[in-house]
């Protein structure tokens, strides 16, 4: 087991290195010069060259890479070109909204989708099944920003139940924090509800035909117990996989939602940094995303051993 | 006479509209008394399992009970509420199933699965329940009951799992036990133990048992009375000895006559076959090993030091229980898996380590017919396409391949016109004939039949075995016959190799091995075979 965890963590290093190289190169190969952006429209080429030298961008790309990687290994990801702060503190400021949004989204999506999917499987072919599958088609096909604006129009502008935009820190009160986060989370959750409900339905359906479900019924257990302890419990592995992938994809996918609801999270930071050619920030954020992805995948694999005693590493 | 535990009167169960007959069960009546074992015997599709499930109230909605009564100790279960049925399950009627490997929830500890029964039907405290569970596990003779409670199903063998199932079904002491082919998926030695256990528990508790089986050997072992079903109708019922020795109904007579005898018939060598050796192996071995990162490799010898020999027109049987390595040997010989040691001489050429490119030339010489005819044909391809694919891969023109497939269909006694149809339009026996035709289309020297008749009903099995015999004679084919069924082996093999734990423990002419087995494992295997004392087909 520990053997396995050790190997998996070692295996993440090459992945992270490749990501680092790719991000670094891509930023420098795309057109646009951060020095020019910083200097502004009125600057002379003299000014731009000075700024460039100050940021170290006049040196060869390979040298720049090794300086960045060398410092990065010591935990120093440099200073943002624009915010005049270290990248580390910038990320620390922005990570809470993103984590909060992603967490609430996944919790909502799981709470809605797993019971719906199980119910749809149990009543396969009934009207419940057809409604659930219909909703999931809508969830798949309507773009996130459309759902976002429709929800704002209905629940914020017309009904006035929720604020239109903005974010409140958790430290400033849980009620306000949750109140402002609900609409963005529902927006983001829609597509995951669709995906997860379908996945749950399929795996539960498969398991419902298993012999041990018949055994459970032959024992005289009530239907709910058969469904939860025998069917759902055995269908859990693929469902958890999708939830895990959901978390990973979400962290990268909050960009649109954060823009629509004006939430100062990592997604917004990434967009702003890319537009401004803020190299250190973009590099650090993307590296962080890939690290999160790798860790979540490891966590999912370890979850399997809890869910299914037959799986041992 | 006291009130029967189970009394079924005029039971009719409908089939869905597009089925081959209108009713799954047509007017069946019989009863099971306390302390009695009644066997329901029939081939697949006879409706025997449907009756069992109807008593438990576990039939799918597509199979509704049309009329009749099912009385459990006088209480009619037809039309009883779902709630009442749930109350009765495991308290007054328990059930065990065919597949112990899949009938237990794989992610739940065995003790918890038995505990569920107690929690659902009793108010007992946790400590009392645990005591009861451990006592019950001890009663089904599982070793170390305290450890069993905490083990997961995958840590147990098939026989042990079936014991857990029996413990689960009987923990509340129901008056009726329904056993649906409970030993069919088990090895003969395990089967003998489970049958003994069921007998013992049933005697001690006076439980009435409704025992579903297709195997007359098992019937002879366990039944007090036998009911024979054909197409949903009860054709004959009576005490076991009477049904087995003096069957009245022609169907019963045919079924009993189809059961292969344990005594091998005299087998003169096939005329004109010569005695060329088609295949021989020398010290064939297959080892599976899983390597850990920091050492600690695990090695399993699936087959070790296997040396066998098959001549033209001869059938060699490899007999053994599951895990004995018999299929591993077959797969090595066909080079579906790579052997880890020894030689495989096919018509004099060693193919054990031949690279895939050169092996291709020889592949057509060895063909396999697998166990499950339902899964070994591509369902989305016509039968004809499946048969001609092989020869066309070896360069035969489509027209000639089709011509050959038509001839083969006649050889396996199927209508050549059926080549355009899909596998699902055929019965199991027909599909196995198609699989044989497919193998023969490659014009092999050696035909490997890997449990090729094990999934078939006895009457169909008898026909397919007869077909294999004819083909062996007309084509002078060498046949490697892998089976766990000693009766079948006795009938079709010239020589027999008995395998246990990867090793051939006994090897010789079938007549000699069956008449005077030398190795103790062979003797144990023969003793465990159900219905030994009963000579079915007086061949």
mmCIF file of C-alpha atoms in Angstrom, chain A residues 3 7 123 210-223 225 229-231 233-234 307-310, chain B residues 53 56-58 86 89-90 97 99 102-108 113 116-117 120-121 152 154 165 168 293-294:
data_model
loop_
_atom_site.group_PDB
_atom_site.id
_atom_site.type_symbol
_atom_site.label_atom_id
_atom_site.label_comp_id
_atom_site.label_asym_id
_atom_site.label_seq_id
_atom_site.Cartn_x
_atom_site.Cartn_y
_atom_site.Cartn_z
ATOM 1 C CA UNK A 3 4.808 1.114 -1.576
ATOM 2 C CA UNK A 7 5.492 4.980 -6.486
ATOM 3 C CA UNK A 123 -37.712 2.685 -12.040
ATOM 4 C CA UNK A 210 -26.412 -9.119 -10.271
ATOM 5 C CA UNK A 211 -27.042 -12.308 -8.343
ATOM 6 C CA UNK A 212 -26.293 -10.729 -4.984
ATOM 7 C CA UNK A 213 -29.088 -8.205 -5.441
ATOM 8 C CA UNK A 214 -31.439 -11.147 -5.944
ATOM 9 C CA UNK A 215 -29.959 -12.738 -2.811
ATOM 10 C CA UNK A 216 -30.623 -9.529 -0.879
ATOM 11 C CA UNK A 217 -34.250 -9.611 -1.966
ATOM 12 C CA UNK A 218 -34.501 -13.299 -1.092
ATOM 13 C CA UNK A 219 -33.412 -12.367 2.419
ATOM 14 C CA UNK A 220 -36.534 -10.270 2.779
ATOM 15 C CA UNK A 221 -34.789 -6.893 2.942
ATOM 16 C CA UNK A 222 -36.845 -3.755 2.195
ATOM 17 C CA UNK A 223 -36.281 -2.274 -1.252
ATOM 18 C CA UNK A 225 -31.904 -1.298 1.837
ATOM 19 C CA UNK A 229 -26.437 -1.298 0.631
ATOM 20 C CA UNK A 230 -26.311 -3.824 -2.168
ATOM 21 C CA UNK A 231 -26.818 -2.007 -5.457
ATOM 22 C CA UNK A 233 -22.568 0.319 -2.759
ATOM 23 C CA UNK A 234 -21.373 -1.960 -5.552
ATOM 24 C CA UNK A 307 -15.027 0.920 -1.586
ATOM 25 C CA UNK A 308 -14.069 -2.503 -2.846
ATOM 26 C CA UNK A 309 -12.137 -4.891 -0.601
ATOM 27 C CA UNK A 310 -11.092 -6.900 -3.660
ATOM 28 C CA UNK B 53 -38.784 -18.138 -7.894
ATOM 29 C CA UNK B 56 -40.261 -16.869 -3.142
ATOM 30 C CA UNK B 57 -42.239 -14.134 -4.874
ATOM 31 C CA UNK B 58 -39.112 -13.164 -6.804
ATOM 32 C CA UNK B 86 -40.765 -9.974 2.593
ATOM 33 C CA UNK B 89 -38.512 -14.732 3.199
ATOM 34 C CA UNK B 90 -35.771 -16.266 5.310
ATOM 35 C CA UNK B 97 -28.735 -20.182 -5.666
ATOM 36 C CA UNK B 99 -23.703 -19.311 -8.482
ATOM 37 C CA UNK B 102 -21.747 -14.082 -7.497
ATOM 38 C CA UNK B 103 -24.617 -14.610 -5.076
ATOM 39 C CA UNK B 104 -22.867 -12.854 -2.202
ATOM 40 C CA UNK B 105 -22.330 -9.113 -2.073
ATOM 41 C CA UNK B 106 -18.600 -8.726 -2.810
ATOM 42 C CA UNK B 107 -18.127 -5.556 -0.766
ATOM 43 C CA UNK B 108 -19.795 -6.765 2.431
ATOM 44 C CA UNK B 113 -24.588 -10.389 5.174
ATOM 45 C CA UNK B 116 -28.801 -8.412 7.668
ATOM 46 C CA UNK B 117 -31.246 -11.307 7.817
ATOM 47 C CA UNK B 120 -34.495 -7.407 9.084
ATOM 48 C CA UNK B 121 -36.565 -10.059 10.833
ATOM 49 C CA UNK B 152 -15.092 -10.998 2.498
ATOM 50 C CA UNK B 154 -13.628 -13.182 -2.427
ATOM 51 C CA UNK B 165 -25.337 -18.897 1.569
ATOM 52 C CA UNK B 168 -27.812 -17.248 5.585
ATOM 53 C CA UNK B 293 8.607 -3.419 -6.949
ATOM 54 C CA UNK B 294 10.811 -4.322 -3.996
#
